[in-house]
């Protein structure tokens, strides 16, 4: 990989001329274009938006992980045949481009952050540089969780003459990233420089500290199967430092459609073909129904009858009783995989030219089509559920049941941040009374906690995180799709292959990484992958 980081294109950072409540107005002077006077705070909102785009929409999450993890499903036989990558593990025309999405977007974001850090350091903006360190670890760890071994120690150093960086062994990279994260957190000081133009925490240093330690917790738990002693040590550091303490601490990247910063997943799910083709998986709907989960009425709807209605965002029927999930791995081509031949097929809706063959299956509700909805980067709910598992393992004090309860309550509370309906306190209490953490055995508890992480992160549209935690924990127990000509030997993909461009741009480093990992296909396990 060649990373050419040249002179900052400063004018590209002057990207907001007027903003709503999400993005503050940035008054820029065209005469202040030199690096010596440029305010690096102006880079932060662009980096934040870029990170949100990386983890959502067509960059990969919707087209791969959303259906690998069996949260969503698609027949992918109409205009949106690109969902064959996700639902059936089958190549589509742009698969190679999709594979490279996280890589290209991630390193572009990390490069921008690196420049922000360097400028901040020259101006003695220690807090901004430290936030950059946290953000860089957040970004590169995301890339690593998707591909495995990736450039880290030598990455982003083209200005130092390193244009073909080595790929770091993921085991060592994770420990190095955790160390960099800790060093950045130690620098943050509420009495230091003020962070401006911060669309995530409005410059609140205390919240950035909580976010950094919560990220540390999540990364530590990634190591639970491969390096439990290191995992325990880093969990304890994170807890001592202070993780999220309420849903008010959620790390959300706001959407801002008016200024061109729409939620990328919402952009995808507003395409007429996608509105029709993308449905909730049977696995997800059955899970929510099995416990009378109050989120079901908020997240799912059966479209109004007919093809025209199925291709628009008009609100459908959100009654939990009528919701039915689409099984993964089916099409509408008349063969053995035709969904109409499934014994539980509910039938289409409409007639004649207005027939919608899959019209009776549940689709994501209107909250997922809201272009101003935030991207959920990391939440109090996920942190509390991870603490529940850590407590079960004896890595932190506290009651696993209490952490689990806090996580579920947090998940219900944060659903309202999409801008739609909310779960009432009475509904949440009733749910938890009926579904307390199963403490009959370690396996029963682990299963319940990690299934809740899967559901919660998926319902927040953070499908990559749901997939990563499934790889780590093995929960939920999923049955793979084995569609003809699939690219993963009938197994749920464990990673994305490296982008084709790396073969010519950074050949030796790439080959070393592939040899170390044992392959470069969709089912090669990365180092920390300890699931089934």
Coordinates of C-alpha atoms in Angstrom, one line a residue:
X1 CA 0.0 0.0 0.0
X2 CA 1.3 3.4 -0.9
X3 CA 0.2 6.1 1.4
X4 CA 1.0 9.5 -0.1
X5 CA 0.4 12.1 2.6
X6 CA 1.4 15.4 1.0
X7 CA 0.5 18.9 1.8
X8 CA -3.0 19.2 3.3
X9 CA -5.6 20.4 0.9
X10 CA -6.7 22.9 3.4
X11 CA -9.7 24.3 1.5
X12 CA -11.2 20.8 1.5
X13 CA -11.6 21.1 5.3
X14 CA -13.6 24.2 5.0
X15 CA -16.6 22.1 4.4
X16 CA -19.5 23.6 6.4
X17 CA -20.9 27.0 5.6
X18 CA -24.1 26.7 7.5
X19 CA -25.2 23.9 9.9
X20 CA -28.1 22.6 11.9
X21 CA -27.9 21.6 15.5
X22 CA -25.6 18.8 14.7
X23 CA -22.7 20.7 13.0
X24 CA -21.5 24.0 14.3
X25 CA -20.9 26.8 11.9
X26 CA -17.3 27.1 10.9
X27 CA -16.3 30.6 9.9
X28 CA -13.4 30.4 7.6
X29 CA -11.1 33.0 6.2
X30 CA -9.8 32.2 2.7
X31 CA -6.7 34.2 3.5
X32 CA -5.8 31.8 6.3
X33 CA -4.6 28.9 4.1
X34 CA -1.2 28.3 5.5
X35 CA -0.4 25.4 7.9
X36 CA 1.2 27.8 10.4
X37 CA -2.2 29.5 11.0
X38 CA -4.6 26.8 10.1
X39 CA -6.7 25.5 13.0
X40 CA -6.5 21.7 13.1
X41 CA -9.8 21.6 15.0
X42 CA -11.4 22.1 11.6
X43 CA -10.3 18.6 10.6
X44 CA -12.1 16.8 13.4
X45 CA -15.7 17.0 12.0
X46 CA -14.6 15.7 8.6
X47 CA -12.7 12.8 10.2
X48 CA -15.8 12.0 12.3
X49 CA -18.1 12.0 9.3
X50 CA -15.6 9.8 7.3
X51 CA -15.4 7.3 10.1
X52 CA -19.2 7.1 10.2
X53 CA -19.3 6.5 6.5
X54 CA -16.7 3.8 6.8
X55 CA -18.8 1.7 9.2
X56 CA -22.1 2.0 7.4
X57 CA -23.8 1.8 4.0
X58 CA -22.3 0.6 0.8
X59 CA -18.8 0.8 2.1
X60 CA -19.4 -2.7 3.3
X61 CA -21.7 -3.1 6.2
X62 CA -25.0 -3.3 4.3
X63 CA -23.5 -5.3 1.4
X64 CA -21.6 -7.9 3.5
X65 CA -22.0 -8.1 7.3
X66 CA -25.6 -7.2 7.7
X67 CA -26.7 -10.5 6.2
X68 CA -23.6 -12.6 7.0
X69 CA -24.7 -12.1 10.6
X70 CA -28.3 -12.9 9.6
X71 CA -29.8 -9.7 10.9
X72 CA -31.0 -8.8 7.4
X73 CA -31.9 -10.9 4.4
X74 CA -32.6 -10.5 0.7
X75 CA -33.8 -12.5 -2.2
X76 CA -31.3 -10.3 -4.2
X77 CA -32.9 -11.2 -7.5
X78 CA -34.4 -7.9 -8.6
X79 CA -32.6 -4.6 -9.3
X80 CA -30.6 -5.0 -6.0
X81 CA -28.7 -8.1 -7.0
X82 CA -25.6 -6.7 -5.2
X83 CA -27.0 -8.1 -2.0
X84 CA -26.0 -11.6 -3.2
X85 CA -22.6 -10.8 -1.6
X86 CA -24.3 -10.6 1.8
X87 CA -27.2 -13.0 1.7
X88 CA -25.7 -15.8 -0.3
X89 CA -22.0 -15.2 -0.2
X90 CA -22.0 -15.0 -4.0
X91 CA -20.0 -12.6 -6.2
X92 CA -21.7 -9.6 -7.8
X93 CA -20.4 -7.3 -10.5
X94 CA -18.8 -4.8 -8.0
X95 CA -17.6 -7.2 -5.3
X96 CA -13.9 -6.2 -5.6
X97 CA -14.9 -2.6 -5.2
X98 CA -16.9 -3.5 -2.1
X99 CA -14.0 -5.5 -0.7
X100 CA -11.8 -2.4 -0.8
X101 CA -14.4 0.0 0.8
X102 CA -13.3 -0.2 4.4
X103 CA -9.6 -0.3 3.5
X104 CA -9.7 2.8 1.3
X105 CA -12.1 4.8 3.5
X106 CA -10.4 3.7 6.7
X107 CA -6.8 4.7 5.7
X108 CA -8.0 7.9 4.2
X109 CA -9.7 8.7 7.5
X110 CA -6.6 7.7 9.5
X111 CA -4.4 9.8 7.3
X112 CA -6.6 12.9 7.9
X113 CA -6.5 12.2 11.7
X114 CA -2.7 11.9 11.5
X115 CA -2.4 15.3 9.9
X116 CA -4.7 16.7 12.6
X117 CA -2.4 15.3 15.3
X118 CA 0.7 16.6 13.7
X119 CA -0.7 20.1 13.4
X120 CA -2.1 20.0 16.9
X121 CA 1.3 19.0 18.3
X122 CA 3.0 21.9 16.6
X123 CA 0.5 24.3 18.1
X124 CA 0.7 22.7 21.6
X125 CA -2.9 21.5 21.4
X126 CA -2.3 18.4 23.6
X127 CA -6.0 17.5 24.0
X128 CA -6.7 17.6 20.3
X129 CA -3.7 15.5 19.6
X130 CA -4.8 13.0 22.2
X131 CA -8.3 12.8 20.7
X132 CA -6.5 12.2 17.4
X133 CA -4.6 9.3 19.0
X134 CA -7.9 7.8 20.3
X135 CA -9.5 8.3 16.9
X136 CA -6.6 6.7 15.0
X137 CA -6.7 3.6 17.2
X138 CA -10.5 3.4 16.7
X139 CA -10.1 3.6 12.9
X140 CA -7.2 1.2 12.4
X141 CA -8.6 -1.3 14.8
X142 CA -11.8 -1.3 12.8
X143 CA -9.8 -2.0 9.6
X144 CA -7.9 -4.8 11.4
X145 CA -11.1 -6.4 12.6
X146 CA -12.3 -6.6 9.0
X147 CA -9.1 -7.8 7.3
X148 CA -6.7 -9.2 9.9
X149 CA -3.0 -8.2 9.7
X150 CA -2.8 -4.6 8.4
X151 CA -0.2 -1.8 8.3
X152 CA -0.1 0.0 11.6
X153 CA 3.4 0.7 13.0
X154 CA 4.7 1.9 9.6
X155 CA 1.3 3.2 8.2
X156 CA 0.6 6.8 7.4
X157 CA 4.4 7.6 7.1
X158 CA 4.7 8.5 3.4
X159 CA 6.0 11.9 4.4
X160 CA 8.8 10.0 6.2
X161 CA 9.7 8.0 3.1
X162 CA 7.7 4.8 4.0
X163 CA 5.4 4.2 1.1
X164 CA 5.3 0.4 1.4
X165 CA 4.6 -0.2 5.1
X166 CA 4.9 -3.6 6.7
X167 CA 1.7 -5.4 7.8
X168 CA 1.7 -5.8 11.5
X169 CA 0.9 -9.2 13.1
X170 CA -2.5 -8.6 14.5
X171 CA -1.5 -10.0 17.9
X172 CA 1.2 -7.4 18.3
X173 CA -0.8 -4.6 16.6
X174 CA -3.6 -5.0 19.1
X175 CA -1.2 -4.6 22.0
X176 CA 0.5 -1.6 20.4
X177 CA -2.9 0.0 19.7
X178 CA -4.0 -0.5 23.3
X179 CA -0.7 1.1 24.5
X180 CA -1.2 4.1 22.1
X181 CA -4.8 4.4 23.3
X182 CA -3.7 4.4 27.0
X183 CA -1.0 7.0 26.3
X184 CA -3.5 9.3 24.6
X185 CA -5.9 9.0 27.5
X186 CA -3.2 9.9 29.9
X187 CA -2.7 13.2 28.1
X188 CA -6.3 14.3 28.1
X189 CA -6.7 17.1 30.6
X190 CA -9.9 19.1 31.4
X191 CA -7.7 22.1 32.1
X192 CA -6.0 21.9 28.7
X193 CA -6.8 23.2 25.3
X194 CA -10.5 23.4 24.3
X195 CA -11.6 21.1 21.5
X196 CA -13.8 22.9 19.0
X197 CA -15.9 21.7 16.1
X198 CA -16.4 18.4 17.8
X199 CA -19.7 16.9 16.4
X200 CA -19.5 13.8 18.7
X201 CA -19.0 15.2 22.2
X202 CA -19.0 19.0 21.8
X203 CA -15.5 19.3 23.2
X204 CA -16.3 17.5 26.5
X205 CA -13.0 16.0 27.6
X206 CA -14.6 13.9 30.3
X207 CA -16.8 12.2 27.7
X208 CA -13.8 11.6 25.4
X209 CA -12.0 9.9 28.3
X210 CA -15.1 7.7 28.9
X211 CA -15.1 6.9 25.2
X212 CA -11.4 6.0 25.1
X213 CA -11.7 3.7 28.1
X214 CA -14.9 2.1 26.6
X215 CA -13.0 1.5 23.4
X216 CA -10.2 0.0 25.5
X217 CA -12.7 -2.4 27.1
X218 CA -14.1 -3.5 23.7
X219 CA -10.6 -4.1 22.3
X220 CA -9.6 -6.0 25.4
X221 CA -12.6 -8.3 25.1
X222 CA -11.5 -9.1 21.5
X223 CA -8.5 -10.9 23.1
X224 CA -10.7 -13.0 25.4
X225 CA -10.1 -16.3 23.6
X226 CA -6.5 -15.8 22.4
X227 CA -4.8 -13.9 25.2
X228 CA -7.0 -13.9 28.3
X229 CA -4.4 -12.6 30.6
X230 CA -3.8 -9.5 28.5
X231 CA -7.6 -9.2 28.1
X232 CA -8.1 -9.2 31.8
X233 CA -5.4 -6.7 32.4
X234 CA -6.7 -4.2 29.8
X235 CA -10.3 -4.7 31.0
X236 CA -9.2 -3.8 34.5
X237 CA -7.4 -0.7 33.2
X238 CA -10.5 0.4 31.3
X239 CA -12.8 -0.1 34.3
X240 CA -10.4 1.8 36.5
X241 CA -10.2 4.6 34.0
X242 CA -14.0 5.0 33.8
X243 CA -16.1 3.7 31.0
X244 CA -19.6 4.9 29.8
X245 CA -21.9 5.4 32.7
X246 CA -25.2 6.1 31.0
X247 CA -26.8 6.3 27.5
X248 CA -25.9 10.0 27.5
X249 CA -22.3 8.9 26.8
X250 CA -23.1 7.0 23.6
X251 CA -20.6 7.8 20.8
X252 CA -22.8 8.9 17.8
X253 CA -21.7 10.4 14.5
X254 CA -24.7 12.7 13.7
X255 CA -26.3 12.8 10.3
X256 CA -26.7 16.1 8.6
X257 CA -28.5 15.7 5.3
X258 CA -28.9 19.4 4.7
X259 CA -25.2 19.9 4.5
X260 CA -24.4 16.7 2.6
X261 CA -23.5 14.4 5.5
X262 CA -26.4 11.9 5.4
X263 CA -26.4 8.6 7.2
X264 CA -24.9 6.2 4.6
X265 CA -27.0 3.3 5.6
X266 CA -30.2 5.4 5.3
X267 CA -28.9 6.5 1.8
X268 CA -28.8 2.9 0.8
X269 CA -32.1 2.0 2.3
X270 CA -33.9 4.8 0.4
X271 CA -33.0 3.3 -3.0
X272 CA -36.3 1.9 -4.3
X273 CA -34.8 -1.5 -5.1
X274 CA -33.2 -1.7 -1.7
X275 CA -36.4 -0.7 0.1
X276 CA -38.0 -3.7 -1.6
X277 CA -35.2 -6.2 -1.5
X278 CA -33.9 -5.7 2.1
X279 CA -35.8 -7.5 4.8
X280 CA -35.2 -8.5 8.4
X281 CA -33.9 -12.0 8.7
X282 CA -36.1 -14.8 10.1
X283 CA -33.3 -15.3 12.7
X284 CA -33.7 -11.7 13.9
X285 CA -37.5 -11.5 13.9
X286 CA -37.8 -14.9 15.6
X287 CA -35.3 -13.8 18.3
X288 CA -37.2 -10.6 19.0
X289 CA -40.6 -12.4 19.0
X290 CA -39.3 -15.2 21.4
X291 CA -38.9 -12.7 24.2
X292 CA -41.7 -10.2 23.3
X293 CA -38.9 -7.6 22.7
X294 CA -40.5 -4.1 22.7
X295 CA -38.1 -3.0 20.0
X296 CA -39.9 -5.1 17.4
X297 CA -42.7 -2.6 16.9
X298 CA -40.0 0.2 16.4
X299 CA -37.7 -1.5 14.0
X300 CA -39.9 -3.6 11.8
X301 CA -42.9 -3.1 9.5
X302 CA -44.7 -5.2 6.9
X303 CA -45.1 -2.9 3.8
X304 CA -48.5 -1.9 2.5
X305 CA -49.7 -4.3 -0.2
X306 CA -48.4 -4.2 -3.8
X307 CA -45.1 -3.7 -5.5
X308 CA -45.4 0.1 -5.7
X309 CA -46.0 0.4 -2.0
X310 CA -43.1 -2.0 -1.3
X311 CA -40.7 0.2 -3.3
X312 CA -41.5 3.4 -1.3
X313 CA -40.9 4.5 2.2
X314 CA -44.6 4.9 3.1
X315 CA -45.1 3.5 6.7
X316 CA -46.2 -0.1 6.9
X317 CA -47.8 -2.2 9.5
X318 CA -45.7 -2.3 12.7
X319 CA -47.9 -4.6 14.7
X320 CA -45.5 -7.2 16.3
X321 CA -48.0 -10.0 15.7
X322 CA -47.7 -9.7 11.9
X323 CA -44.0 -9.5 11.6
X324 CA -42.2 -12.4 9.8
X325 CA -38.6 -12.6 8.9
X326 CA -37.2 -13.7 5.5
X327 CA -35.0 -16.8 5.6
X328 CA -31.5 -16.2 4.3
X329 CA -30.3 -17.8 1.2
X330 CA -33.4 -17.8 -1.0
X331 CA -34.2 -16.1 -4.4
X332 CA -37.1 -15.7 -6.8
X333 CA -35.7 -17.7 -9.7
X334 CA -38.0 -20.7 -9.7
X335 CA -35.4 -23.3 -8.7
X336 CA -34.9 -25.2 -5.5
X337 CA -34.0 -22.0 -3.6
X338 CA -37.1 -20.0 -4.7
X339 CA -38.6 -18.5 -1.5
X340 CA -42.1 -19.2 -2.7
X341 CA -41.4 -22.9 -2.2
X342 CA -40.5 -22.5 1.4
X343 CA -43.0 -24.2 3.7
X344 CA -43.5 -21.0 5.8
X345 CA -43.8 -18.6 2.8
X346 CA -46.5 -16.1 3.7
X347 CA -47.3 -15.2 0.1
X348 CA -46.9 -12.0 -1.8
X349 CA -49.1 -8.9 -1.7
X350 CA -50.8 -7.1 -4.5
X351 CA -51.9 -8.5 -7.9
X352 CA -51.0 -8.4 -11.5
X353 CA -48.4 -5.9 -12.4
X354 CA -48.5 -4.6 -8.9
X355 CA -47.6 -8.0 -7.3
X356 CA -44.8 -7.9 -4.7
X357 CA -43.7 -11.6 -4.2
X358 CA -41.9 -11.0 -0.9
X359 CA -44.3 -8.2 0.2
X360 CA -45.4 -9.9 3.4
X361 CA -41.9 -10.2 4.9
X362 CA -40.8 -7.6 7.5
X363 CA -38.5 -4.8 6.4
X364 CA -36.6 -2.2 8.4
X365 CA -38.9 0.6 9.5
X366 CA -38.7 4.3 8.6
X367 CA -36.1 5.0 11.3
X368 CA -33.5 3.3 9.1
X369 CA -34.4 5.5 6.2
X370 CA -33.9 8.7 8.2
X371 CA -30.9 10.4 6.6
X372 CA -30.4 12.5 9.7
X373 CA -30.1 9.5 11.9
X374 CA -26.8 9.1 13.7
X375 CA -24.3 6.3 13.2
X376 CA -23.9 4.3 16.4
X377 CA -20.1 4.0 16.8
X378 CA -20.1 2.7 20.4
X379 CA -22.8 2.7 23.0
X380 CA -23.4 2.4 26.8
X381 CA -25.5 -0.7 26.0
X382 CA -22.7 -2.6 24.3
X383 CA -20.2 -1.5 27.1
X384 CA -22.5 -2.8 29.8
X385 CA -23.1 -6.1 28.1
X386 CA -19.3 -6.6 27.6
X387 CA -18.9 -5.8 31.3
X388 CA -21.5 -8.5 32.1
X389 CA -19.2 -11.0 30.3
X390 CA -16.1 -9.7 31.9
X391 CA -17.7 -10.1 35.3
X392 CA -18.7 -13.7 34.5
X393 CA -15.0 -14.3 33.7
X394 CA -13.9 -12.8 37.0
X395 CA -12.1 -10.0 35.3
X396 CA -14.0 -7.2 37.0
X397 CA -16.2 -6.7 40.1
X398 CA -19.9 -6.3 40.0
X399 CA -22.9 -8.4 39.2
X400 CA -23.2 -9.9 35.7
X401 CA -27.0 -9.7 36.1
X402 CA -26.8 -6.0 36.9
X403 CA -24.5 -5.3 34.0
X404 CA -26.8 -7.2 31.7
X405 CA -29.9 -5.3 33.0
X406 CA -28.1 -2.0 32.5
X407 CA -27.1 -3.0 28.9
X408 CA -30.6 -4.0 27.9
X409 CA -32.1 -0.8 29.5
X410 CA -29.5 1.2 27.7
X411 CA -30.3 -0.5 24.4
X412 CA -34.0 0.3 24.8
X413 CA -33.3 3.9 25.7
X414 CA -30.9 4.5 22.8
X415 CA -33.3 3.2 20.2
X416 CA -35.0 6.6 20.5
X417 CA -31.9 8.3 19.2
X418 CA -32.8 7.2 15.6
X419 CA -35.6 9.8 15.9
X420 CA -38.5 7.4 16.0
X421 CA -40.5 5.7 18.7
X422 CA -39.1 4.9 22.1
X423 CA -39.4 2.0 24.6
X424 CA -41.2 3.1 27.7
X425 CA -39.8 2.4 31.2
X426 CA -42.7 0.1 31.9
X427 CA -42.0 -2.0 28.8
X428 CA -38.3 -2.2 29.6
X429 CA -39.1 -3.3 33.2
X430 CA -41.6 -5.9 32.1
X431 CA -39.1 -7.3 29.6
X432 CA -36.3 -7.6 32.1
X433 CA -38.5 -9.2 34.7
X434 CA -39.5 -11.8 32.1
X435 CA -36.0 -12.3 30.7
X436 CA -33.4 -12.0 33.5
X437 CA -29.9 -13.2 32.8
X438 CA -29.7 -17.0 32.8
X439 CA -27.2 -17.9 35.5
X440 CA -27.7 -21.7 35.4
X441 CA -24.3 -22.2 33.7
X442 CA -21.4 -20.2 32.3
X443 CA -22.4 -21.2 28.7
X444 CA -26.1 -20.2 29.3
X445 CA -25.0 -16.8 30.5
X446 CA -22.5 -16.2 27.7
X447 CA -25.1 -17.2 25.1
X448 CA -27.6 -14.8 26.5
X449 CA -25.2 -11.9 26.8
X450 CA -23.7 -12.2 23.4
X451 CA -27.0 -12.8 21.6
X452 CA -28.1 -9.5 23.2
X453 CA -25.0 -7.9 21.9
X454 CA -25.8 -9.3 18.4
X455 CA -29.4 -8.0 18.5
X456 CA -28.5 -4.6 20.0
X457 CA -25.6 -3.8 17.6
X458 CA -27.6 -5.0 14.7
X459 CA -30.7 -3.0 15.6
X460 CA -28.4 0.1 15.9
X461 CA -27.3 -0.8 12.3
X462 CA -23.7 -1.5 13.5
X463 CA -23.6 -4.7 11.6
X464 CA -19.8 -4.9 11.5
X465 CA -19.7 -4.9 15.3
X466 CA -22.4 -7.6 15.5
X467 CA -20.2 -9.7 13.1
X468 CA -17.0 -9.1 15.0
X469 CA -18.6 -10.1 18.3
X470 CA -20.1 -13.2 16.7
X471 CA -16.6 -14.2 15.4
X472 CA -15.2 -13.7 18.9
X473 CA -17.9 -15.3 21.0
X474 CA -19.6 -17.8 18.6
X475 CA -23.1 -16.4 19.5
X476 CA -25.7 -16.5 18.2
X477 CA -25.3 -20.0 16.8
X478 CA -26.0 -19.5 13.1
X479 CA -26.6 -21.9 10.3
X480 CA -24.6 -20.9 7.2
X481 CA -26.1 -20.4 3.8
X482 CA -24.7 -22.8 1.2
X483 CA -25.9 -21.3 -2.1
X484 CA -24.4 -22.5 -5.4
X485 CA -21.1 -20.9 -6.5
X486 CA -20.6 -19.2 -3.1
X487 CA -17.2 -17.7 -2.4
X488 CA -16.8 -19.1 1.2
X489 CA -17.2 -22.9 0.8
X490 CA -20.7 -22.7 2.5
X491 CA -19.3 -21.0 5.6
X492 CA -20.2 -17.6 7.0
X493 CA -17.3 -15.3 6.0
X494 CA -14.8 -14.5 8.8
X495 CA -13.0 -11.6 7.0
X496 CA -12.8 -9.6 3.8
X497 CA -9.9 -10.4 1.5
X498 CA -7.2 -7.7 1.0
X499 CA -8.0 -5.3 -1.8
X500 CA -6.6 -6.2 -5.2
X501 CA -4.6 -3.0 -5.4
X502 CA -2.3 -4.2 -2.6
X503 CA -1.0 -6.9 -4.9
X504 CA 0.8 -4.4 -7.1
X505 CA 1.3 -1.5 -4.6
X506 CA 2.8 -3.4 -1.7
X507 CA 3.5 -6.9 -2.9
X508 CA 6.1 -8.1 -0.5
X509 CA 4.4 -6.8 2.7
X510 CA 1.1 -8.3 1.5
X511 CA 2.6 -11.7 0.7
X512 CA 4.3 -11.8 4.2
X513 CA 1.0 -11.1 5.8
X514 CA -0.9 -13.7 3.8
X515 CA 1.7 -16.3 4.6
X516 CA 1.5 -15.4 8.3
X517 CA -2.3 -15.5 8.4
X518 CA -2.5 -18.8 6.5
X519 CA -4.4 -17.4 3.5
X520 CA -6.3 -14.5 2.0
X521 CA -9.8 -15.8 1.5
X522 CA -13.2 -15.1 3.1
X523 CA -12.9 -17.8 5.7
X524 CA -9.3 -17.4 7.0
X525 CA -9.6 -16.7 10.7
X526 CA -7.8 -13.6 12.0
X527 CA -5.7 -13.9 15.1
X528 CA -8.3 -13.0 17.7
X529 CA -11.2 -14.9 16.1
X530 CA -12.1 -17.4 18.7
X531 CA -15.7 -18.3 17.7
X532 CA -17.1 -21.5 16.2

